[in-house]
Coordinates of C-alpha atoms and ligand atoms in Angstrom, one line a residue:
X1 CA 56.6 -14.7 20.7
X2 CA 59.7 -13.2 19.0
X3 CA 58.9 -15.1 15.9
X4 CA 55.4 -13.7 15.9
X5 CA 56.6 -10.2 16.4
X6 CA 59.0 -10.5 13.5
X7 CA 56.3 -11.9 11.4
X8 CA 54.0 -9.1 12.3
X9 CA 56.5 -6.4 11.8
X10 CA 57.4 -7.8 8.4
X11 CA 53.8 -7.9 7.5
X12 CA 53.3 -4.3 8.6
X13 CA 56.4 -3.4 6.6
X14 CA 55.0 -5.0 3.5
X15 CA 51.8 -3.1 3.8
X16 CA 53.4 0.2 4.6
X17 CA 56.1 0.3 2.1
X18 CA 53.7 -0.6 -0.7
X19 CA 55.8 -2.1 -3.4
X20 CA 58.6 -1.9 -5.9
X21 CA 61.8 0.0 -5.7
X22 CA 60.9 1.6 -2.4
X23 CA 60.3 -1.8 -0.8
X24 CA 63.8 -3.1 -1.7
X25 CA 65.6 0.2 -0.9
X26 CA 64.0 0.1 2.5
X27 CA 65.0 -3.5 3.2
X28 CA 68.6 -2.9 2.2
X29 CA 68.7 0.4 4.2
X30 CA 67.3 -1.6 7.2
X31 CA 70.1 -4.1 6.8
X32 CA 72.7 -1.3 6.5
X33 CA 71.3 0.7 9.4
X34 CA 72.0 -2.2 11.8
X35 CA 75.6 -2.4 10.7
X36 CA 76.3 1.3 10.4
X37 CA 74.1 2.4 13.4
X38 CA 72.3 5.0 11.3
X39 CA 68.7 5.7 10.6
X40 CA 67.3 4.1 7.4
X41 CA 66.4 7.5 6.1
X42 CA 70.0 8.7 6.3
X43 CA 71.1 5.7 4.2
X44 CA 68.5 5.8 1.5
X45 CA 70.1 8.7 -0.5
X46 CA 73.2 6.6 -1.0
X47 CA 71.2 3.7 -2.5
X48 CA 70.3 3.6 -6.2
X49 CA 69.1 1.0 -8.6
X50 CA 71.8 -0.1 -11.0
X51 CA 71.1 1.3 -14.5
X52 CA 70.9 -1.5 -17.1
X53 CA 73.6 -1.7 -19.7
X54 CA 74.4 -3.9 -22.6
X55 CA 76.0 -6.4 -20.3
X56 CA 73.7 -8.1 -17.9
X57 CA 73.8 -6.5 -14.5
X58 CA 74.5 -8.9 -11.7
X59 CA 73.3 -6.5 -9.0
X60 CA 70.0 -4.6 -8.7
X61 CA 71.1 -1.9 -6.2
X62 CA 74.3 -0.1 -5.4
X63 CA 75.4 1.8 -2.4
X64 CA 77.8 4.7 -3.0
X65 CA 80.6 4.8 -0.4
X66 CA 81.3 8.4 -1.6
X67 CA 77.8 9.5 -0.6
X68 CA 78.2 7.9 2.8
X69 CA 81.5 9.8 3.2
X70 CA 80.0 13.0 2.0
X71 CA 77.2 12.7 4.4
X72 CA 79.5 12.0 7.3
X73 CA 78.4 8.4 7.8
X74 CA 81.8 6.9 7.0
X75 CA 85.2 8.6 7.6
X76 CA 86.2 10.6 4.6
X77 CA 89.8 9.4 4.8
X78 CA 91.1 6.0 3.9
X79 CA 90.7 3.8 0.8
X80 CA 87.2 3.8 -0.6
X81 CA 87.5 0.3 -2.0
X82 CA 88.6 -1.0 1.4
X83 CA 85.7 0.7 3.1
X84 CA 83.3 -0.9 0.6
X85 CA 84.8 -4.3 1.2
X86 CA 84.8 -3.9 4.9
X87 CA 81.2 -2.9 4.9
X88 CA 80.2 -5.7 2.5
X89 CA 81.8 -8.3 4.7
X90 CA 79.7 -7.2 7.7
X91 CA 76.4 -7.5 5.9
X92 CA 74.5 -10.7 5.9
X93 CA 72.8 -12.3 2.9
X94 CA 69.3 -13.5 3.5
X95 CA 66.3 -14.7 1.5
X96 CA 65.6 -11.3 0.1
X97 CA 69.1 -10.0 -0.5
X98 CA 70.8 -13.0 -2.1
X99 CA 74.2 -11.6 -2.8
X100 CA 76.3 -8.7 -1.7
X101 CA 79.6 -7.8 -3.3
X102 CA 81.7 -4.8 -4.1
X103 CA 82.3 -2.7 -7.3
X104 CA 84.5 0.4 -7.5
X105 CA 83.7 2.2 -4.3
X106 CA 80.3 0.6 -4.3
X107 CA 78.6 -2.1 -2.4
X108 CA 76.3 -4.1 -4.7
X109 CA 73.1 -5.9 -3.8
X110 CA 71.3 -8.6 -5.7
X111 CA 67.8 -9.3 -4.6
X112 CA 65.9 -12.5 -5.0
X113 CA 64.7 -12.4 -8.6
X114 CA 61.4 -14.0 -7.8
X115 CA 60.6 -11.4 -5.2
X116 CA 61.8 -8.7 -7.6
X117 CA 59.3 -9.8 -10.2
X118 CA 56.5 -10.2 -7.6
X119 CA 56.9 -6.9 -5.9
X120 CA 57.4 -4.9 -9.1
X121 CA 54.5 -6.4 -11.1
X122 CA 52.1 -6.8 -8.2
X123 CA 50.5 -3.3 -8.5
X124 CA 49.5 -4.0 -12.1
X125 CA 47.1 -6.8 -11.1
X126 CA 45.3 -4.5 -8.7
X127 CA 44.3 -1.7 -11.0
X128 CA 47.0 0.5 -9.4
X129 CA 48.8 1.0 -12.7
X130 CA 48.8 4.7 -12.7
X131 CA 50.2 4.8 -9.1
X132 CA 53.3 2.8 -10.0
X133 CA 56.4 4.3 -8.3
X134 CA 54.6 7.3 -6.9
X135 CA 54.5 6.4 -3.2
X136 CA 58.3 6.3 -3.0
X137 CA 60.0 7.7 0.0
X138 CA 62.4 9.5 -2.4
X139 CA 59.7 12.1 -2.8
X140 CA 59.4 12.8 1.0
X141 CA 62.2 15.4 0.8
X142 CA 60.5 17.3 -2.0
X143 CA 58.5 20.4 -1.0
X144 CA 54.8 19.9 -1.4
X145 CA 52.3 22.7 -1.7
X146 CA 51.1 25.0 -4.4
X147 CA 53.3 25.5 -7.5
X148 CA 52.4 28.1 -10.0
X149 CA 53.9 27.4 -13.4
X150 CA 53.8 30.2 -16.0
X151 CA 54.4 29.0 -19.6
X152 CA 53.6 29.6 -23.2
X153 CA 52.9 33.3 -22.9
X154 CA 52.7 34.4 -26.5
X155 CA 52.2 37.9 -27.7
X156 CA 49.0 38.9 -29.3
X157 CA 49.2 39.8 -33.0
X158 CA 52.9 39.0 -33.0
X159 CA 54.6 35.9 -34.4
X160 CA 54.4 32.7 -32.3
X161 CA 58.0 31.6 -32.5
X162 CA 59.7 28.3 -31.7
X163 CA 60.5 29.7 -28.2
X164 CA 56.8 29.9 -27.4
X165 CA 56.3 26.3 -28.5
X166 CA 59.2 25.2 -26.3
X167 CA 57.8 27.2 -23.4
X168 CA 54.4 25.6 -23.9
X169 CA 55.6 22.0 -23.9
X170 CA 58.3 22.4 -21.2
X171 CA 55.9 24.2 -18.9
X172 CA 53.3 21.6 -19.4
X173 CA 55.8 18.9 -18.5
X174 CA 56.8 20.7 -15.3
X175 CA 53.2 21.2 -14.3
X176 CA 52.4 17.5 -15.0
X177 CA 55.4 16.4 -13.1
X178 CA 54.6 18.5 -10.1
X179 CA 51.0 17.4 -10.1
X180 CA 52.0 13.8 -10.3
X181 CA 54.2 14.2 -7.3
X182 CA 51.3 15.6 -5.3
X183 CA 51.6 19.4 -5.6
X184 CA 48.7 21.6 -6.3
X185 CA 49.5 23.2 -9.6
X186 CA 48.2 26.4 -11.1
X187 CA 48.9 26.6 -14.8
X188 CA 49.1 30.1 -16.0
X189 CA 49.5 31.7 -19.4
X190 CA 50.8 35.3 -19.2
X191 CA 49.9 36.9 -22.5
X192 CA 51.8 39.7 -24.1
X193 CA 48.5 41.6 -24.4
X194 CA 49.8 45.1 -23.8
X195 CA 52.2 47.6 -25.4
X196 CA 52.8 49.6 -28.5
X197 CA 51.7 46.7 -30.8
X198 CA 48.1 47.5 -29.7
X199 CA 48.6 51.1 -30.6
X200 CA 49.6 50.1 -34.1
X201 CA 46.9 47.5 -34.3
X202 CA 44.2 49.9 -33.1
X203 CA 45.4 52.6 -35.5
X204 CA 45.8 50.1 -38.4
X205 CA 42.7 48.1 -38.0
X206 CA 40.4 50.8 -39.4
X207 CA 42.6 51.0 -42.5
X208 CA 43.7 47.4 -43.1
X209 CA 41.4 45.3 -41.0
X210 CA 38.3 43.4 -41.9
X211 CA 35.8 42.2 -39.4
X212 CA 34.8 39.2 -41.5
X213 CA 38.4 38.0 -41.8
X214 CA 39.0 38.6 -38.1
X215 CA 36.2 36.2 -37.3
X216 CA 37.3 33.6 -39.8
X217 CA 41.0 33.5 -39.1
X218 CA 41.8 35.8 -36.2
X219 CA 45.4 35.1 -35.5
X220 CA 46.3 35.2 -39.2
X221 CA 44.4 38.4 -39.8
X222 CA 45.7 40.3 -36.7
X223 CA 49.2 39.3 -37.7
X224 CA 48.6 40.6 -41.3
X225 CA 47.2 43.9 -40.1
X226 CA 50.1 44.2 -37.7
X227 CA 52.7 43.5 -40.4
X228 CA 51.0 46.0 -42.8
X229 CA 50.6 48.8 -40.3
X230 CA 54.2 48.4 -39.2
X231 CA 55.4 48.7 -42.8
X232 CA 53.2 51.7 -43.3
X233 CA 54.5 53.3 -40.1
X234 CA 58.0 53.1 -41.3
X235 CA 57.4 56.1 -43.7
X236 CA 54.1 57.5 -42.5
X237 CA 54.3 59.9 -39.5
X238 CA 50.5 60.1 -39.3
X239 CA 50.2 56.4 -38.7
X240 CA 52.9 56.6 -36.0
X241 CA 51.1 59.4 -34.3
X242 CA 47.7 57.6 -34.6
X243 CA 49.3 54.6 -32.9
X244 CA 50.6 56.6 -30.1
X245 CA 47.2 58.2 -29.7
X246 CA 45.5 54.9 -29.7
X247 CA 47.8 53.4 -27.1
X248 CA 47.3 56.5 -24.9
X249 CA 43.6 56.1 -25.2
X250 CA 44.0 52.5 -24.2
X251 CA 46.1 53.4 -21.2
X252 CA 43.4 55.9 -20.2
X253 CA 40.8 53.3 -20.4
X254 CA 38.8 55.0 -23.2
X255 CA 35.9 52.8 -24.0
X256 CA 36.3 52.6 -27.8
X257 CA 39.9 51.7 -27.6
X258 CA 39.3 49.2 -24.8
X259 CA 36.5 47.5 -26.6
X260 CA 38.6 47.0 -29.7
X261 CA 41.5 45.7 -27.6
X262 CA 39.2 43.4 -25.7
X263 CA 37.9 42.0 -29.0
X264 CA 41.4 41.3 -30.2
X265 CA 42.3 39.6 -27.0
X266 CA 39.2 37.5 -26.6
X267 CA 39.4 36.2 -30.2
X268 CA 43.0 35.4 -29.8
X269 CA 42.6 33.5 -26.5
X270 CA 39.7 31.5 -28.0
X271 CA 41.9 30.6 -31.0
X272 CA 44.8 29.7 -28.9
X273 CA 42.7 27.5 -26.7
X274 CA 41.7 25.5 -29.7
X275 CA 45.3 25.0 -30.6
X276 CA 46.4 24.2 -27.1
X277 CA 43.7 21.6 -27.0
X278 CA 45.3 19.9 -30.0
X279 CA 48.6 19.9 -28.1
X280 CA 47.0 18.5 -25.0
X281 CA 47.8 21.6 -23.0
X282 CA 45.5 23.6 -20.8
X283 CA 45.6 26.6 -18.5
X284 CA 43.8 27.5 -15.3
X285 CA 44.4 31.2 -15.8
X286 CA 44.9 33.4 -18.8
X287 CA 46.5 36.4 -17.3
X288 CA 48.6 39.0 -19.2
X289 CA 50.6 42.2 -19.0
X290 CA 47.4 44.2 -19.4
X291 CA 46.2 43.3 -16.0
X292 CA 49.1 45.0 -14.3
X293 CA 49.1 48.5 -15.5
X294 CA 47.9 50.0 -12.3
X295 CA 49.9 47.6 -10.2
X296 CA 53.0 48.6 -12.1
X297 CA 52.5 52.2 -11.2
X298 CA 52.0 51.2 -7.6
X299 CA 55.3 49.3 -7.7
X300 CA 57.0 52.5 -8.9
X301 CA 55.5 54.4 -6.0
X302 CA 56.6 51.8 -3.5
X303 CA 60.1 51.8 -4.9
X304 CA 60.1 55.6 -4.7
X305 CA 59.0 55.7 -1.1
X306 CA 61.6 53.1 -0.1
X307 CA 64.3 55.2 -1.8
X308 CA 65.0 52.4 -4.3
X309 CA 64.1 54.3 -7.5
X310 CA 66.8 56.5 -8.9
X311 CA 66.2 58.9 -11.7
X312 CA 68.9 58.5 -14.3
X313 CA 70.4 61.3 -16.4
X314 CA 68.1 60.5 -19.4
X315 CA 65.1 60.9 -17.1
X316 CA 64.2 57.2 -16.8
X317 CA 63.5 55.6 -13.4
X318 CA 66.0 52.8 -12.5
X319 CA 66.8 50.5 -9.7
X320 CA 70.5 50.1 -8.9
X321 CA 71.4 46.4 -8.8
X322 CA 75.2 46.8 -8.6
X323 CA 76.9 45.2 -5.6
X324 CA 78.7 48.5 -4.8
X325 CA 75.8 50.8 -5.3
X326 CA 77.6 52.6 -8.1
X327 CA 74.9 52.2 -10.7
X328 CA 77.2 50.0 -12.8
X329 CA 74.2 47.6 -13.2
X330 CA 70.7 49.0 -13.3
X331 CA 67.3 47.9 -14.3
X332 CA 65.0 50.4 -16.0
X333 CA 61.4 50.4 -14.6
X334 CA 60.0 53.7 -15.8
X335 CA 60.3 55.6 -19.1
X336 CA 60.9 59.3 -19.1
X337 CA 57.3 59.8 -20.2
X338 CA 56.0 58.0 -17.1
X339 CA 55.0 54.8 -18.7
X340 CA 56.1 51.4 -17.2
X341 CA 58.0 48.6 -18.9
X342 CA 57.9 44.8 -19.2
X343 CA 59.8 44.3 -16.0
X344 CA 57.7 46.7 -14.0
X345 CA 54.6 44.8 -15.0
X346 CA 56.3 41.5 -14.1
X347 CA 57.0 42.8 -10.6
X348 CA 53.4 43.8 -10.2
X349 CA 52.3 40.5 -11.6
X350 CA 54.5 38.5 -9.2
X351 CA 53.2 40.3 -6.2
X352 CA 49.6 40.0 -7.4
X353 CA 50.0 36.2 -7.9
X354 CA 51.5 35.7 -4.5
X355 CA 48.5 37.5 -3.0
X356 CA 45.9 35.7 -5.0
X357 CA 47.3 32.2 -5.1
X358 CA 49.7 32.2 -2.1
X359 CA 52.0 29.8 -4.0
X360 CA 54.8 28.0 -2.3
X361 CA 56.9 28.2 -5.5
X362 CA 56.6 29.9 -8.8
X363 CA 58.3 28.7 -12.0
X364 CA 58.7 30.8 -15.2
X365 CA 59.5 29.1 -18.4
X366 CA 61.1 31.1 -21.2
X367 CA 64.1 31.0 -23.6
X368 CA 67.5 31.9 -22.2
X369 CA 67.5 35.3 -23.7
X370 CA 65.4 36.4 -20.7
X371 CA 67.7 35.1 -18.1
X372 CA 68.9 38.5 -17.1
X373 CA 65.3 39.8 -17.0
X374 CA 64.3 37.2 -14.5
X375 CA 67.5 37.6 -12.5
X376 CA 66.7 41.3 -12.2
X377 CA 63.0 40.6 -11.4
X378 CA 63.9 38.3 -8.5
X379 CA 66.6 40.8 -7.2
X380 CA 64.1 43.7 -7.2
X381 CA 61.4 41.6 -5.5
X382 CA 63.9 40.7 -2.8
X383 CA 65.0 44.3 -2.4
X384 CA 61.3 45.2 -2.0
X385 CA 61.2 42.8 1.0
X386 CA 59.4 39.9 -0.8
X387 CA 61.5 37.1 0.6
X388 CA 59.4 34.5 -1.3
X389 CA 61.2 35.6 -4.4
X390 CA 63.7 33.0 -3.3
X391 CA 61.2 30.4 -4.2
X392 CA 60.8 31.8 -7.7
X393 CA 62.7 30.0 -10.4
X394 CA 63.3 30.7 -14.0
X395 CA 63.6 27.6 -16.2
X396 CA 65.3 28.6 -19.4
X397 CA 65.9 26.8 -22.6
X398 CA 68.0 27.2 -25.8
X399 CA 67.1 28.3 -29.3
X400 CA 65.5 26.1 -32.0
X401 CA 67.1 26.6 -35.4
X402 CA 65.2 26.2 -38.6
X403 CA 61.7 25.5 -37.5
X404 CA 60.0 25.7 -40.9
X405 CA 57.1 24.2 -42.6
X406 CA 56.7 23.4 -46.3
X407 CA 55.2 26.8 -46.9
X408 CA 58.1 28.6 -45.2
X409 CA 58.8 30.2 -41.8
X410 CA 56.5 29.4 -39.0
X411 CA 54.2 32.2 -37.9
X412 CA 51.5 30.2 -36.1
X413 CA 51.6 27.3 -33.8
X414 CA 48.8 25.7 -35.8
X415 CA 51.0 25.5 -38.9
X416 CA 53.5 23.3 -37.0
X417 CA 50.8 21.0 -35.7
X418 CA 49.3 20.7 -39.2
X419 CA 52.6 19.9 -40.7
X420 CA 53.4 17.3 -38.0
X421 CA 50.1 15.6 -38.7
X422 CA 50.4 15.7 -42.5
X423 CA 53.9 14.3 -42.4
X424 CA 52.9 11.6 -40.0
X425 CA 49.9 10.6 -41.9
X426 CA 52.0 10.3 -45.0
X427 CA 54.6 8.1 -43.1
X428 CA 51.8 5.9 -41.7
X429 CA 50.3 5.4 -45.2
X430 CA 53.8 4.3 -46.4
X431 CA 54.4 1.8 -43.6
X432 CA 53.2 -1.8 -44.0
X433 CA 52.7 -2.3 -40.3
X434 CA 50.1 0.4 -40.0
X435 CA 46.8 -0.9 -38.7
X436 CA 43.2 -0.1 -39.6
X437 CA 42.2 2.9 -37.6
X438 CA 38.9 4.7 -36.8
X439 CA 40.5 8.1 -37.1
X440 CA 43.9 8.0 -38.7
X441 CA 44.2 11.8 -38.7
X442 CA 43.8 11.9 -34.9
X443 CA 46.4 9.2 -34.4
X444 CA 48.8 11.0 -36.8
X445 CA 48.2 14.2 -34.8
X446 CA 49.0 12.6 -31.5
X447 CA 52.0 10.7 -32.8
X448 CA 53.3 13.8 -34.7
X449 CA 53.1 15.9 -31.5
X450 CA 54.9 13.3 -29.5
X451 CA 57.7 13.4 -32.1
X452 CA 57.9 17.2 -31.6
X453 CA 58.0 16.8 -27.8
X454 CA 60.7 14.0 -27.7
X455 CA 62.9 15.8 -30.2
X456 CA 62.7 18.8 -27.8
X457 CA 63.2 17.0 -24.6
X458 CA 66.0 14.6 -25.4
X459 CA 68.9 16.9 -24.6
X460 CA 69.5 19.4 -21.8
X461 CA 67.0 22.2 -22.1
X462 CA 69.7 24.8 -22.2
X463 CA 71.1 23.5 -25.5
X464 CA 70.1 24.9 -28.8
X465 CA 69.1 22.4 -31.4
X466 CA 68.2 22.1 -35.0
X467 CA 64.6 21.4 -35.9
X468 CA 64.6 18.3 -38.2
X469 CA 61.3 16.9 -39.4
X470 CA 62.7 13.8 -41.0
X471 CA 64.8 12.8 -38.0
X472 CA 62.2 13.4 -35.4
X473 CA 59.6 11.4 -37.3
X474 CA 61.7 8.3 -37.8
X475 CA 59.9 5.2 -36.6
X476 CA 63.1 3.4 -35.5
X477 CA 65.3 6.0 -33.9
X478 CA 65.0 7.5 -30.4
X479 CA 61.8 9.4 -31.3
X480 CA 58.4 10.0 -30.0
X481 CA 57.1 7.9 -32.9
X482 CA 59.1 5.0 -31.4
X483 CA 57.5 5.5 -28.0
X484 CA 54.0 5.6 -29.5
X485 CA 54.7 2.6 -31.7
X486 CA 55.9 0.6 -28.7
X487 CA 52.9 1.6 -26.7
X488 CA 50.5 0.7 -29.5
X489 CA 52.2 -2.7 -30.0
X490 CA 51.9 -3.5 -26.3
X491 CA 48.2 -2.5 -26.4
X492 CA 47.6 -4.8 -29.3
X493 CA 49.3 -7.6 -27.4
X494 CA 47.0 -7.0 -24.5
X495 CA 44.0 -6.9 -26.8
X496 CA 44.9 -10.2 -28.4
X497 CA 45.3 -11.9 -25.1
X498 CA 42.4 -10.4 -23.2
X499 CA 41.0 -13.6 -21.8
X500 CA 44.4 -14.7 -20.5
X501 CA 45.1 -12.0 -18.0
X502 CA 44.8 -13.2 -14.5
X503 CA 44.8 -11.7 -11.0
X504 CA 47.8 -13.7 -10.0
X505 CA 50.9 -14.8 -11.8
X506 CA 53.9 -17.0 -10.9
X507 CA 56.9 -14.7 -10.6
X508 CA 59.3 -17.6 -10.9
X509 CA 58.4 -17.9 -14.6
X510 CA 60.3 -14.7 -15.6
X511 CA 63.9 -15.9 -15.2
X512 CA 65.2 -14.9 -18.7
X513 CA 67.7 -12.2 -18.9
X514 CA 65.4 -10.0 -21.0
X515 CA 62.7 -10.2 -18.3
X516 CA 65.1 -9.4 -15.5
X517 CA 66.6 -6.5 -17.4
X518 CA 63.1 -4.9 -17.8
X519 CA 62.4 -5.4 -14.1
X520 CA 65.7 -3.9 -13.2
X521 CA 65.0 -0.9 -15.4
X522 CA 61.6 -0.4 -13.9
X523 CA 63.3 -0.2 -10.5
X524 CA 64.7 3.2 -11.5
X525 CA 61.4 4.8 -12.4
X526 CA 61.0 6.7 -9.1
X527 CA 64.6 7.7 -9.1
X528 CA 64.1 9.2 -12.6
X529 CA 61.1 11.1 -11.5
X530 CA 63.0 12.4 -8.5
X531 CA 65.9 13.5 -10.7
X532 CA 63.5 15.3 -13.0
X533 CA 61.8 17.0 -10.0
X534 CA 65.2 18.2 -8.8
X535 CA 66.5 19.9 -12.0
X536 CA 63.2 20.1 -13.9
X537 CA 64.8 18.5 -16.9
X538 CA 62.6 16.2 -19.0
X539 CA 65.6 14.3 -20.5
X540 CA 65.9 11.9 -17.6
X541 CA 62.4 10.6 -18.2
X542 CA 62.6 10.7 -22.0
X543 CA 65.8 8.6 -22.0
X544 CA 64.3 6.2 -19.4
X545 CA 61.3 5.6 -21.6
X546 CA 63.3 5.3 -24.8
X547 CA 65.5 2.7 -23.1
X548 CA 62.4 0.9 -21.8
X549 CA 61.1 0.7 -25.4
X550 CA 64.4 -0.8 -26.6
X551 CA 64.1 -3.4 -23.9
X552 CA 60.5 -4.1 -24.8
X553 CA 61.5 -4.6 -28.4
X554 CA 63.9 -7.4 -27.4
X555 CA 61.2 -8.9 -25.1
X556 CA 58.8 -9.0 -28.0
X557 CA 61.3 -11.1 -29.9
X558 CA 62.4 -13.3 -27.1
X559 CA 59.4 -13.8 -24.9
X560 CA 56.4 -14.9 -27.0
X561 CA 53.1 -15.0 -25.2
X562 CA 51.2 -16.9 -27.9
X563 CA 52.1 -20.6 -28.0
X564 CA 53.7 -20.6 -24.5
X565 CA 52.2 -22.7 -21.7
X566 CA 49.4 -20.8 -20.0
X567 CA 51.2 -20.0 -16.8
X568 CA 54.3 -18.7 -18.7
X569 CA 52.1 -16.7 -21.0
X570 CA 50.3 -15.2 -18.0
X571 CA 53.6 -14.2 -16.3
X572 CA 54.9 -12.6 -19.6
X573 CA 51.7 -10.9 -20.2
X574 CA 51.9 -9.3 -16.7
X575 CA 55.4 -8.1 -17.5
X576 CA 54.3 -6.6 -20.8
X577 CA 51.3 -5.0 -19.3
X578 CA 53.3 -3.5 -16.5
X579 CA 55.8 -2.1 -18.9
X580 CA 52.9 -0.7 -21.0
X581 CA 51.5 1.1 -18.0
X582 CA 54.8 2.6 -16.9
X583 CA 55.4 3.7 -20.5
X584 CA 52.0 5.3 -20.7
X585 CA 52.4 7.0 -17.3
X586 CA 55.7 8.5 -18.3
X587 CA 54.5 9.6 -21.6
X588 CA 51.6 11.4 -20.0
X589 CA 53.9 13.3 -17.7
X590 CA 55.9 14.4 -20.7
X591 CA 52.6 15.7 -22.2
X592 CA 52.2 12.9 -24.8
X593 CA 48.8 11.2 -25.3
X594 CA 49.6 7.5 -25.8
X595 CA 47.8 5.9 -28.8
X596 CA 46.4 2.4 -28.6
X597 CA 46.8 1.6 -32.2
X598 CA 48.9 2.8 -35.1
Ligands
LIG1 N1 55.4 37.3 -23.8 C1 56.8 37.2 -23.5 C2 57.5 36.9 -24.8 O1 57.0 36.4 -25.7 C3 57.1 36.1 -22.5 C4 56.5 36.3 -21.2 C5 57.3 35.6 -20.1 N2 56.8 35.7 -18.8 C6 56.9 36.8 -18.0 N3 56.4 36.8 -16.8 N4 57.7 37.8 -18.4 O2 58.7 37.1 -24.8

């Protein structure tokens, strides 16, 4: 009876915990929970897969004694190593956990290698490739719900700078990650579609604009007009006055001004959509500053009635953000002429979004020069009684130096994409490994974009970095090209062995160090996603995938499929195809479209 129960509970366990890292973490936690008299859930945070290094790792999982101490599970006095040894000596080995030993302040676990291969590679035979690692209990502690991510947010008629490109790809990554982890995601673009630049554009268009050119190349033409009228305005008072007049007409919703503005905006959005599509980025909502004119005035009224708006000596309306209430730190919300500012519109926009989308969290992605802006924004929202401002987060990033194309400084996003494609196409034509392709331009585009993304995501987002075409496009280094190349190579291996793939495989046929290392690395996938979800940094995932590609490169050398006995070939093929799926899944979260051939 007892035996049957054990059998049943094990069976249920297998079904419930699905597969992979989760499975092993649970089993080890279960073992620990009996010895430590703690719930499994309390122990799981202290367990992690052992990262693979140059030297082969004898253990697959490690338990941190420090974490157990921090969480009050073990006494925080006493020698850590002794605690580890004491605990290890009480734990029993079994058919699943074959070995238990200690490292510095750690208890190490080695699981049965056959089971490791079986559990990890099982999902790939069942068409569950894109779910790999996603039903991990690590994600239980993450908040689910609706996440609004605002990113890209360029300004109409102004230059699209490197910061906008960074915001676009980082925001897209965050949205993809949240979505993968089960959140409902709203992707929002908040255009700089209001302000004095429209006064100038409106005033200047009659003089310098051309409807034909506007249709042909809208972004370029609007920018040209903007530059020209700005220059003119430097010495021409009439133009300046005309700009002010136009902007006032716009603020008063005069139909001629509004229709011209609308045209500029529509054309711009359409053009951007085209470029975003090339980048593999899309938005659910194109909002913008222009939507929040009236709301901004309401915000001012509310702040007034709550006594939060002070009139400064120069006649501007400010909110005091100083700790002592001595106006040593203020945020300006109202100009002396009664018009509102960027931050006023942001307050109105945040309130409006909360009402419309009832998000559980909101994330803004901009460069770090706006850190203070968002700090003030959240402070003011809290002061107004919007406690949900606690769940708003600004993800900031550093500057990119030297983003140039062959023709000079970058003005348009499209120029960067064109340049990436051209350079990649050139490199592909020079390489003797390049395959015949139906659409080499399309492949070059996708690979070029992945190079841009990986260069950007490799380090901490806060760091500045130097844009470097040659380095980012290297086929061998830690680049997006290397990711794509590895993916394409795996796809080609799968294509060449199509008939060989089988529903089952023998997990004992993957005993080589190279195979085990790949499996050990795959064990970390859910931890890496979890880490990225915590700090919203793409570097964990990028570095995980780059490492995976290096391991795959060794496997290509050491584990031939062709010429091996059929059962060995099948097991290896399963390993390669599993690695291929994880690589593709990870790339997609980063915002990269994997290519099958290059
Ligand atoms: N358009 C702004 C800029 O280019 C970025 C907008 C960021 N988002 C916001 N809600 N303020 O600097």
